[in-house]
């Protein structure tokens, strides 16, 4: 059978079916692996690969932004567990024709976001690639034992919340893919797409949250991971989704459905979390309540007759 | 300036020049990064990328062997520090046309070597690649604080030693590249090339060793890293190099220079270490003394008038 017919999750099943995490260790299936240390702290580990032509187009993204994004999407996985990033490791498969100046700019972008979170680059590998640039980053982080937020921690009655605004990155991607003229709103959306800001401080402060993850595929898809892992359902009110003025503006101009982009456009790297209603009342981290966890399985959208199913729309 | 003109080490300089490891942490430049933990243990981290066309040819290597090798070369970096591997993370950029069966076989090979060292796969990333298969593995390990062996630990008067035999993997590569007929000796060399065995137990047992690293580029090149990092020189007697019967056999048949392959053919993944003469006398780990560390800088070969300079020959 062709591997592409299996899909990403069929592939993960092949791999995870063969490897059992040791007692007390969380392996494949969450934003990070969680490895308890003797010191009462957990080591968190996550890794992401970015491939030219699949994740980015060299013609459009600057070297600085590509470096930034490569580190940011990994750091975001640590934020998603409520951890603090401690180090990254960068491997590069480099095609011919890149300049030393391009490389310096790439590393400058990588360093800008790394410095922002006090998370040094401690190693890696560089090799030549026949055709396409391939970037692989691994990030390590830490959290006090038992203080991490897993996808399986959602409870019936929890409120569903997000930080920041949704769909900006997805809107930026549409501007790029559709070759739209770039006004101030479009440029702002593109910046959100290329220079995402991991919510590390927010993740650390959300000690009362139950389930948590970062939004990489769009809430339509990501929320389903929480529901599946927790064995619960959810109702989300589309009218509550936090949309930026820039996204509304661009959607009005280009005739796009803002809900579709906000639910299905990925790479927001905002935090999606669930929390008890009492705990939510006193939460100091800026956030928006968009729905609640239900005993009844499945994800239902309120506020529109249209079905919003996540990244499959794109 | 074109990046390829910089070379791998020029590129590493661009990167390492921008990142300073925090106090007490060993960053870029050794086999692994070393991150001290509160518990009195060090966390070791290393990462390697393997790209189709650069590191392997899909037509020649089986999926099982490619899976094995991907994990093995990473685990070897932990062995090189005298550490114990604790977990790996695997990212795959997958081109179209791979079958589910191929993937299962790949993971079986990856698992065989992982199980051999009790080192589970705990996470990763899978994505599509436009053209070539790209494999990135990160390995974590641990060692008691201060018990790791750095490249900078060689001392004048040390004996230079290696485990196992040298050049088998390099000989196997020549069989593959030159399309030689594959008799028993050639098959044995190819197996050494495709299924290297990391020297984890040996690395753990070599507590008295000073500098240590695994042989990935050939001792002609790798030993120079130790000499440079330690600020010393070396004399190596070519006549002492441990050569397998299979390599001698294949070299005789194909007219190859066994010394050239043993010093310059990489990917042996044996351990190269230095140790005081007194400590060497009581060493229980099987090894061969091939030379000694000198105050006079540079690497001199004894036993041949020819100059053997490492991987540049290939």
XYZ file of C-alpha atoms in Angstrom:
628
model
C 0.000 0.000 0.000
C 1.244 3.467 -0.827
C 2.268 5.314 2.298
C 0.403 8.468 1.285
C -2.897 6.571 1.520
C -2.224 5.836 5.166
C -2.132 9.508 6.094
C -0.081 11.031 8.874
C -1.999 9.340 11.644
C -1.848 5.882 10.035
C 1.876 6.384 9.799
C 2.130 7.427 13.436
C 0.192 4.259 14.314
C 2.809 2.108 12.560
C 5.500 3.773 14.630
C 3.775 4.105 17.988
C 2.452 0.525 17.771
C 6.027 -0.724 17.936
C 7.294 1.464 20.768
C 5.983 1.446 24.310
C 7.101 4.325 26.509
C 8.689 3.174 29.785
C 6.699 3.442 33.032
C 6.071 7.081 33.962
C 7.228 8.405 30.590
C 4.888 10.046 28.057
C 5.923 9.139 24.518
C 4.375 9.608 21.090
C 1.035 11.419 20.879
C 1.250 14.757 22.696
C 2.979 18.052 21.911
C 6.054 16.848 23.765
C 7.469 13.701 25.263
C 7.681 13.942 29.063
C 10.639 12.279 30.775
C 10.657 12.511 34.591
C 14.033 13.343 36.153
C 15.332 12.266 39.538
C 15.321 15.931 40.597
C 11.511 16.200 40.622
C 11.445 17.986 37.307
C 10.263 16.714 33.949
C 12.345 17.013 30.802
C 10.143 17.892 27.812
C 11.243 17.109 24.255
C 9.686 17.908 20.905
C 10.902 17.929 17.324
C 9.615 19.411 14.063
C 10.831 19.154 10.514
C 10.295 21.879 7.892
C 10.819 20.953 4.249
C 11.125 23.389 1.349
C 8.135 23.135 -0.963
C 5.990 21.564 1.757
C 6.246 24.095 4.601
C 7.742 27.151 2.934
C 8.672 28.624 -0.420
C 12.207 29.977 -0.646
C 11.052 32.688 -3.065
C 8.668 34.188 -0.563
C 10.109 33.785 2.932
C 13.192 35.727 3.995
C 16.073 33.845 5.594
C 15.524 35.753 8.854
C 11.859 34.763 9.027
C 12.590 31.145 8.144
C 15.143 30.966 10.956
C 12.674 32.583 13.344
C 9.836 30.277 12.406
C 11.970 27.114 12.593
C 12.801 27.815 16.219
C 9.399 29.334 17.114
C 7.226 26.377 16.113
C 9.353 24.110 18.276
C 9.445 26.428 21.272
C 5.665 26.597 20.961
C 5.433 22.854 21.684
C 7.117 23.450 25.043
C 4.746 26.373 25.735
C 1.847 24.038 24.950
C 2.808 21.786 27.876
C 3.262 24.684 30.280
C 7.033 24.257 30.244
C 10.075 26.487 29.924
C 12.295 25.928 26.857
C 15.922 25.244 27.788
C 17.782 24.430 24.556
C 17.363 23.707 20.860
C 19.254 21.568 18.347
C 19.241 22.442 14.650
C 19.947 20.161 11.708
C 20.125 21.493 8.172
C 20.141 19.642 4.861
C 21.480 22.378 2.579
C 21.003 22.435 -1.208
C 23.634 23.978 -3.445
C 23.472 27.662 -4.201
C 22.721 29.102 -0.771
C 24.979 32.006 0.177
C 26.873 32.536 3.403
C 24.879 35.788 3.788
C 21.601 33.855 3.564
C 22.855 31.497 6.256
C 23.879 34.341 8.550
C 20.461 35.928 8.183
C 18.778 32.591 8.891
C 20.790 32.169 12.075
C 20.059 35.779 13.069
C 16.329 35.047 12.889
C 16.767 31.780 14.755
C 18.754 33.603 17.411
C 16.282 36.478 17.780
C 13.480 34.178 18.902
C 15.834 31.921 20.894
C 17.178 34.899 22.841
C 13.643 36.136 23.455
C 13.066 32.989 25.545
C 16.598 32.460 26.879
C 16.818 29.208 24.968
C 20.285 28.648 23.441
C 21.152 26.542 20.405
C 23.419 23.812 21.808
C 24.119 21.580 18.823
C 23.033 20.167 15.524
C 24.157 18.786 12.243
C 24.772 20.256 8.807
C 24.835 18.238 5.640
C 24.270 18.725 1.946
C 20.928 17.983 0.334
C 20.465 17.168 -3.335
C 17.484 19.383 -3.985
C 15.533 20.981 -1.205
C 16.344 22.712 2.046
C 15.391 20.507 4.988
C 15.302 21.933 8.522
C 14.904 19.814 11.635
C 14.757 21.339 15.096
C 14.551 19.570 18.430
C 13.688 21.551 21.535
C 14.177 20.589 25.174
C 12.261 22.146 28.025
C 11.469 21.574 31.637
C 8.597 21.782 34.081
C 8.051 20.761 37.691
C 6.940 17.106 37.795
C 3.222 16.667 37.256
C 2.704 20.293 36.193
C 2.434 19.598 32.468
C -0.858 19.832 30.584
C -1.706 16.858 28.413
C -4.277 16.621 25.673
C -6.040 13.974 27.733
C -6.713 16.297 30.692
C -9.997 17.917 29.527
C -12.961 17.438 31.889
C -16.693 17.615 31.211
C -17.897 21.107 32.126
C -14.557 22.788 31.327
C -14.585 26.021 29.395
C -12.616 25.999 26.132
C -10.321 29.010 25.783
C -7.710 30.418 23.432
C -5.025 33.073 23.789
C -4.647 35.859 21.223
C -6.553 35.897 17.935
C -7.276 33.048 15.529
C -6.769 32.780 11.771
C -4.215 35.534 11.252
C -1.549 33.097 10.143
C -4.026 31.245 7.942
C -5.083 34.543 6.405
C -1.452 35.409 5.757
C -0.954 32.078 4.024
C -3.948 32.776 1.752
C -2.463 36.161 0.831
C 0.764 34.368 -0.154
C -0.848 31.441 -1.992
C -3.379 33.575 -3.855
C -0.805 36.269 -4.657
C -2.981 39.048 -3.207
C -1.762 42.624 -3.147
C -0.162 43.347 0.211
C -1.598 46.287 2.103
C -0.980 46.945 5.803
C -3.523 44.317 6.905
C -2.105 41.678 4.569
C 1.456 42.401 5.678
C 0.395 42.055 9.315
C -1.183 38.665 8.591
C 1.904 37.491 6.702
C 4.048 38.540 9.640
C 1.876 36.412 11.916
C 2.381 33.505 9.500
C 6.145 33.846 9.229
C 7.035 35.132 12.687
C 4.734 33.344 15.127
C 5.256 34.188 18.800
C 5.187 31.132 21.089
C 3.063 31.702 24.215
C 5.686 30.573 26.710
C 4.891 33.051 29.520
C 1.163 32.372 29.072
C 1.720 28.609 29.169
C 3.769 28.903 32.353
C 1.109 31.103 33.981
C -1.794 28.809 33.064
C -1.155 26.484 36.002
C -4.908 25.984 36.518
C -5.561 24.848 32.942
C -6.487 21.215 32.336
C -5.864 20.079 28.732
C -3.647 22.327 26.656
C -2.024 22.349 23.220
C -0.747 24.847 20.714
C -2.802 25.579 17.621
C -0.861 24.285 14.646
C -3.541 22.793 12.358
C -6.480 25.074 13.311
C -8.863 24.564 16.223
C -11.228 22.484 14.079
C -8.531 19.842 13.897
C -6.564 20.507 17.083
C -9.549 20.559 19.417
C -10.500 17.104 18.106
C -7.154 15.788 19.395
C -8.065 16.988 22.882
C -11.571 15.537 22.620
C -10.283 12.172 21.425
C -7.509 11.962 24.024
C -9.869 13.010 26.824
C -12.876 10.948 25.679
C -15.197 13.969 25.683
C -17.046 16.260 23.245
C -17.330 20.012 22.763
C -19.551 22.854 21.661
C -17.815 25.874 20.172
C -19.627 29.130 19.428
C -18.187 30.580 16.226
C -19.393 34.054 17.186
C -17.002 34.009 20.133
C -13.854 33.341 18.087
C -11.362 36.175 18.615
C -10.680 37.680 15.185
C -8.186 40.475 14.573
C -9.165 43.675 12.770
C -6.591 42.766 10.113
C -8.192 39.408 9.412
C -11.710 40.903 9.243
C -10.382 43.590 6.942
C -8.640 41.151 4.584
C -11.619 38.765 4.602
C -13.977 41.616 3.655
C -11.662 42.726 0.852
C -11.009 39.287 -0.629
C -14.390 37.662 0.021
C -12.983 35.057 2.430
C -14.964 33.340 5.201
C -13.274 34.492 8.432
C -14.747 31.581 10.416
C -13.324 29.101 7.946
C -9.864 30.614 8.238
C -10.096 30.955 12.023
C -11.139 27.325 12.517
C -9.218 25.704 9.678
C -6.186 27.886 9.001
C -3.355 26.504 11.044
C -0.119 27.812 12.488
C -1.562 30.357 14.876
C 0.625 28.916 17.655
C -1.789 30.366 20.181
C -2.689 28.169 23.166
C -5.902 26.173 23.162
C -6.815 25.072 26.672
C -9.650 23.875 28.869
C -10.221 25.023 32.434
C -12.871 24.764 35.144
C -15.426 27.673 35.152
C -14.405 28.766 38.671
C -10.713 28.835 37.830
C -11.420 30.729 34.618
C -12.969 33.612 36.560
C -9.694 34.543 38.216
C -7.401 33.887 35.259
C -4.956 36.744 34.686
C -3.669 35.497 31.318
C -5.549 37.321 28.509
C -7.797 34.781 26.797
C -11.170 34.266 25.115
C -13.763 31.634 26.066
C -15.020 30.002 22.851
C -16.984 26.987 24.084
C -17.291 24.199 26.614
C -16.458 20.516 27.030
C -19.464 18.178 26.941
C -20.090 14.586 27.901
C -21.691 14.037 24.502
C -18.912 13.101 22.054
C -18.115 15.012 18.877
C -17.449 18.657 18.047
C -20.453 20.876 17.365
C -20.256 24.409 16.032
C -22.829 27.009 17.139
C -23.521 30.302 15.400
C -23.522 29.082 11.803
C -25.317 26.481 9.749
C -22.076 25.709 7.931
C -19.819 22.888 9.080
C -16.274 23.839 10.001
C -14.003 20.861 10.030
C -10.479 22.034 10.421
C -7.581 22.075 8.023
C -9.285 19.815 5.490
C -10.757 22.951 3.903
C -7.352 24.090 2.778
C 29.825 33.982 -1.005
C 28.506 30.542 -1.869
C 27.924 28.496 1.255
C 29.621 25.425 -0.188
C 32.912 27.336 -0.295
C 32.747 27.840 3.465
C 32.785 24.117 4.182
C 31.118 22.396 7.106
C 33.386 23.949 9.710
C 33.033 27.484 8.329
C 29.299 26.983 8.562
C 29.537 25.719 12.128
C 31.583 28.834 12.923
C 28.756 31.075 11.660
C 26.363 29.271 13.972
C 28.522 28.745 17.040
C 29.816 32.322 16.873
C 26.305 33.546 17.584
C 25.414 31.206 20.438
C 27.204 31.026 23.748
C 26.390 28.021 25.900
C 25.258 28.971 29.431
C 27.677 28.516 32.362
C 28.380 24.826 32.982
C 26.777 23.695 29.727
C 28.771 22.207 26.813
C 27.268 23.319 23.508
C 28.333 23.071 19.878
C 31.609 21.275 19.100
C 31.625 17.835 20.722
C 29.782 14.591 19.979
C 26.995 15.682 22.313
C 25.812 18.713 24.189
C 26.113 18.252 27.952
C 23.403 19.799 30.145
C 23.918 19.365 33.904
C 20.780 18.404 35.851
C 19.952 19.284 39.451
C 20.104 15.566 40.271
C 23.872 15.296 39.758
C 23.477 13.708 36.377
C 24.200 15.176 32.966
C 21.731 15.066 30.110
C 23.498 14.379 26.808
C 21.923 15.368 23.481
C 23.011 14.783 19.911
C 21.318 14.958 16.529
C 22.161 13.684 13.042
C 20.480 14.151 9.700
C 20.650 11.583 6.894
C 19.638 12.714 3.419
C 18.949 10.450 0.438
C 21.601 10.866 -2.241
C 24.086 12.281 0.262
C 24.196 9.592 2.949
C 22.492 6.631 1.324
C 21.102 5.347 -1.960
C 17.567 3.995 -1.791
C 18.373 1.429 -4.491
C 21.049 -0.220 -2.418
C 20.091 -0.020 1.240
C 17.174 -2.028 2.608
C 14.540 -0.253 4.681
C 15.522 -2.348 7.720
C 19.168 -1.368 7.451
C 18.351 2.299 6.895
C 16.201 2.301 10.034
C 18.963 0.552 11.969
C 21.657 2.924 10.778
C 19.589 6.066 11.444
C 19.251 5.142 15.114
C 22.713 3.593 15.442
C 24.765 6.605 14.332
C 22.953 8.731 16.892
C 23.254 6.243 19.743
C 26.966 6.105 18.897
C 27.303 9.796 19.805
C 26.096 8.990 23.327
C 28.503 6.042 23.505
C 31.293 8.433 22.477
C 30.737 10.505 25.632
C 30.614 7.463 27.906
C 26.865 7.894 28.406
C 23.799 5.674 28.375
C 21.187 6.402 25.661
C 17.723 7.013 27.117
C 15.442 8.002 24.220
C 15.375 8.955 20.554
C 13.169 11.230 18.457
C 12.675 10.593 14.751
C 11.603 13.037 12.060
C 10.937 11.915 8.521
C 10.493 13.959 5.344
C 8.852 11.351 3.111
C 8.831 11.515 -0.692
C 5.900 10.103 -2.659
C 5.934 6.476 -3.649
C 7.134 4.834 -0.437
C 5.002 1.882 0.630
C 3.560 1.138 4.047
C 5.580 -2.107 3.977
C 8.784 -0.171 3.406
C 7.925 2.025 6.388
C 7.204 -0.957 8.635
C 10.534 -2.520 7.709
C 12.314 0.796 8.370
C 10.765 1.013 11.825
C 11.598 -2.660 12.501
C 15.267 -1.895 11.861
C 15.098 1.262 13.958
C 13.476 -0.728 16.742
C 15.965 -3.610 16.607
C 18.909 -1.374 17.462
C 16.848 0.754 19.893
C 15.762 -2.339 21.826
C 19.355 -3.599 21.887
C 20.206 -0.577 24.047
C 16.902 -0.153 25.869
C 16.435 3.209 24.217
C 12.804 3.864 23.204
C 11.540 6.139 20.449
C 9.492 8.766 22.299
C 8.413 11.177 19.585
C 9.049 12.773 16.246
C 7.500 14.355 13.231
C 6.435 13.081 9.822
C 5.961 15.280 6.822
C 6.032 15.018 3.059
C 9.118 15.870 1.055
C 9.097 16.907 -2.593
C 11.977 14.759 -3.744
C 14.268 12.992 -1.359
C 13.875 11.080 1.870
C 15.220 13.107 4.779
C 15.762 11.471 8.183
C 16.580 13.410 11.331
C 17.185 11.672 14.640
C 17.844 13.239 18.022
C 19.115 11.083 20.865
C 19.126 11.815 24.579
C 21.385 10.096 27.044
C 22.670 10.468 30.544
C 25.833 10.129 32.550
C 26.878 10.920 36.134
C 28.004 14.567 36.290
C 31.623 15.055 35.276
C 31.984 11.499 33.930
C 31.751 12.413 30.262
C 34.760 12.296 27.937
C 35.325 15.403 25.862
C 37.495 15.807 22.815
C 39.542 18.320 24.775
C 40.593 15.831 27.477
C 43.666 14.298 25.777
C 46.945 14.633 27.741
C 50.545 14.501 26.568
C 51.849 10.959 27.102
C 48.411 9.323 26.660
C 48.164 6.211 24.550
C 45.765 6.439 21.589
C 43.417 3.450 21.381
C 40.500 2.179 19.317
C 37.875 -0.495 19.875
C 37.154 -3.130 17.217
C 38.600 -2.964 13.709
C 39.014 0.024 11.400
C 38.005 0.496 7.780
C 35.385 -2.220 7.441
C 32.607 0.285 6.862
C 34.786 2.263 4.446
C 35.609 -0.941 2.601
C 31.913 -1.771 2.384
C 31.224 1.671 0.936
C 33.851 1.104 -1.752
C 32.245 -2.224 -2.662
C 28.933 -0.388 -3.093
C 30.304 2.657 -4.962
C 32.537 0.629 -7.269
C 29.872 -2.023 -7.867
C 32.207 -4.856 -6.887
C 30.988 -8.432 -6.859
C 29.858 -9.367 -3.381
C 31.513 -12.421 -1.874
C 31.393 -13.283 1.836
C 34.075 -10.714 2.736
C 32.369 -7.948 0.767
C 28.981 -8.747 2.310
C 30.538 -8.611 5.780
C 32.025 -5.183 5.035
C 28.713 -3.905 3.659
C 26.966 -5.128 6.793
C 29.448 -3.139 8.885
C 28.632 -0.097 6.723
C 24.861 -0.444 6.950
C 24.446 -1.937 10.416
C 27.059 -0.276 12.612
C 27.043 -1.333 16.264
C 27.429 1.572 18.702
C 29.942 0.829 21.465
C 27.692 1.788 24.354
C 28.848 -0.853 26.875
C 32.463 -0.134 25.974
C 31.955 3.617 26.375
C 30.352 3.137 29.776
C 33.182 0.848 30.895
C 35.956 3.202 29.736
C 35.723 5.345 32.866
C 39.530 5.823 32.904
C 39.684 7.168 29.342
C 40.557 10.831 28.824
C 39.453 12.180 25.422
C 36.959 10.040 23.521
C 34.894 10.229 20.358
C 33.289 7.871 17.889
C 34.926 7.341 14.511
C 32.600 8.805 11.915
C 34.957 10.440 9.395
C 37.981 8.130 9.785
C 40.742 8.443 12.380
C 42.810 10.655 10.065
C 40.137 13.296 10.413
C 38.586 12.443 13.776
C 41.863 12.266 15.680
C 42.649 15.776 14.459
C 39.515 17.013 16.269
C 40.881 15.612 19.533
C 44.339 17.079 18.878
C 42.927 20.507 18.080
C 40.524 20.566 21.024
C 43.219 19.371 23.434
C 46.065 21.482 22.010
C 48.347 18.481 21.518
C 49.820 16.333 18.705
C 50.035 12.613 17.973
C 52.073 9.848 16.422
C 50.120 6.902 15.002
C 51.813 3.702 13.824
C 49.925 2.454 10.773
C 51.244 -1.073 11.357
C 49.276 -1.200 14.611
C 45.885 -0.414 13.021
C 43.452 -3.275 13.723
C 42.318 -4.578 10.336
C 39.756 -7.341 9.919
C 40.453 -10.420 7.822
C 37.566 -9.373 5.585
C 39.076 -5.970 4.870
C 42.533 -7.451 4.157
C 40.888 -10.000 1.906
C 38.847 -7.432 -0.041
C 41.823 -5.051 -0.317
C 44.023 -7.827 -1.725
C 41.353 -8.792 -4.244
C 40.519 -5.264 -5.421
C 43.968 -3.676 -5.160
C 42.922 -1.221 -2.422
C 45.256 0.335 0.150
C 44.006 -0.988 3.497
C 45.743 1.802 5.423
C 44.024 4.405 3.307
C 40.632 2.869 3.980
C 41.346 2.328 7.688
C 42.474 5.920 8.243
C 40.202 7.691 5.775
C 37.093 5.549 5.391
C 34.580 6.808 7.887
C 31.556 5.418 9.675
C 33.294 2.724 11.685
C 31.496 3.994 14.808
C 34.219 2.407 16.905
C 35.514 4.421 19.853
C 38.717 6.426 19.546
C 40.101 7.314 22.974
C 43.216 8.390 24.824
C 44.246 7.036 28.199
C 47.242 7.138 30.538
C 49.735 4.243 30.039
C 49.201 2.955 33.584
C 45.428 2.918 33.245
C 45.692 1.204 29.857
C 47.479 -1.795 31.406
C 44.438 -2.837 33.429
C 41.784 -1.995 30.845
C 39.259 -4.808 30.439
C 37.542 -3.369 27.368
C 39.011 -5.021 24.211
C 41.030 -2.381 22.367
C 44.154 -1.750 20.294
C 46.863 0.818 21.050
C 47.678 2.627 17.788
C 49.821 5.576 18.916
C 50.461 8.203 21.536
C 49.727 11.841 22.293
C 52.710 14.192 21.927
C 53.502 17.708 23.013
C 54.629 18.475 19.466
C 51.554 19.549 17.469
C 50.320 17.822 14.340
C 49.516 14.236 13.384
C 52.417 12.064 12.158
C 52.032 8.607 10.657
C 54.690 5.975 11.263
C 55.149 2.775 9.269
C 54.677 4.201 5.778
C 56.199 6.909 3.641
C 52.742 7.794 2.324
C 50.668 10.542 3.936
C 47.256 9.541 5.283
C 45.037 12.490 5.788
C 41.562 11.310 6.573
C 38.356 11.431 4.638
C 39.675 13.809 2.000
C 40.942 10.799 0.051
C 37.381 9.748 -0.716
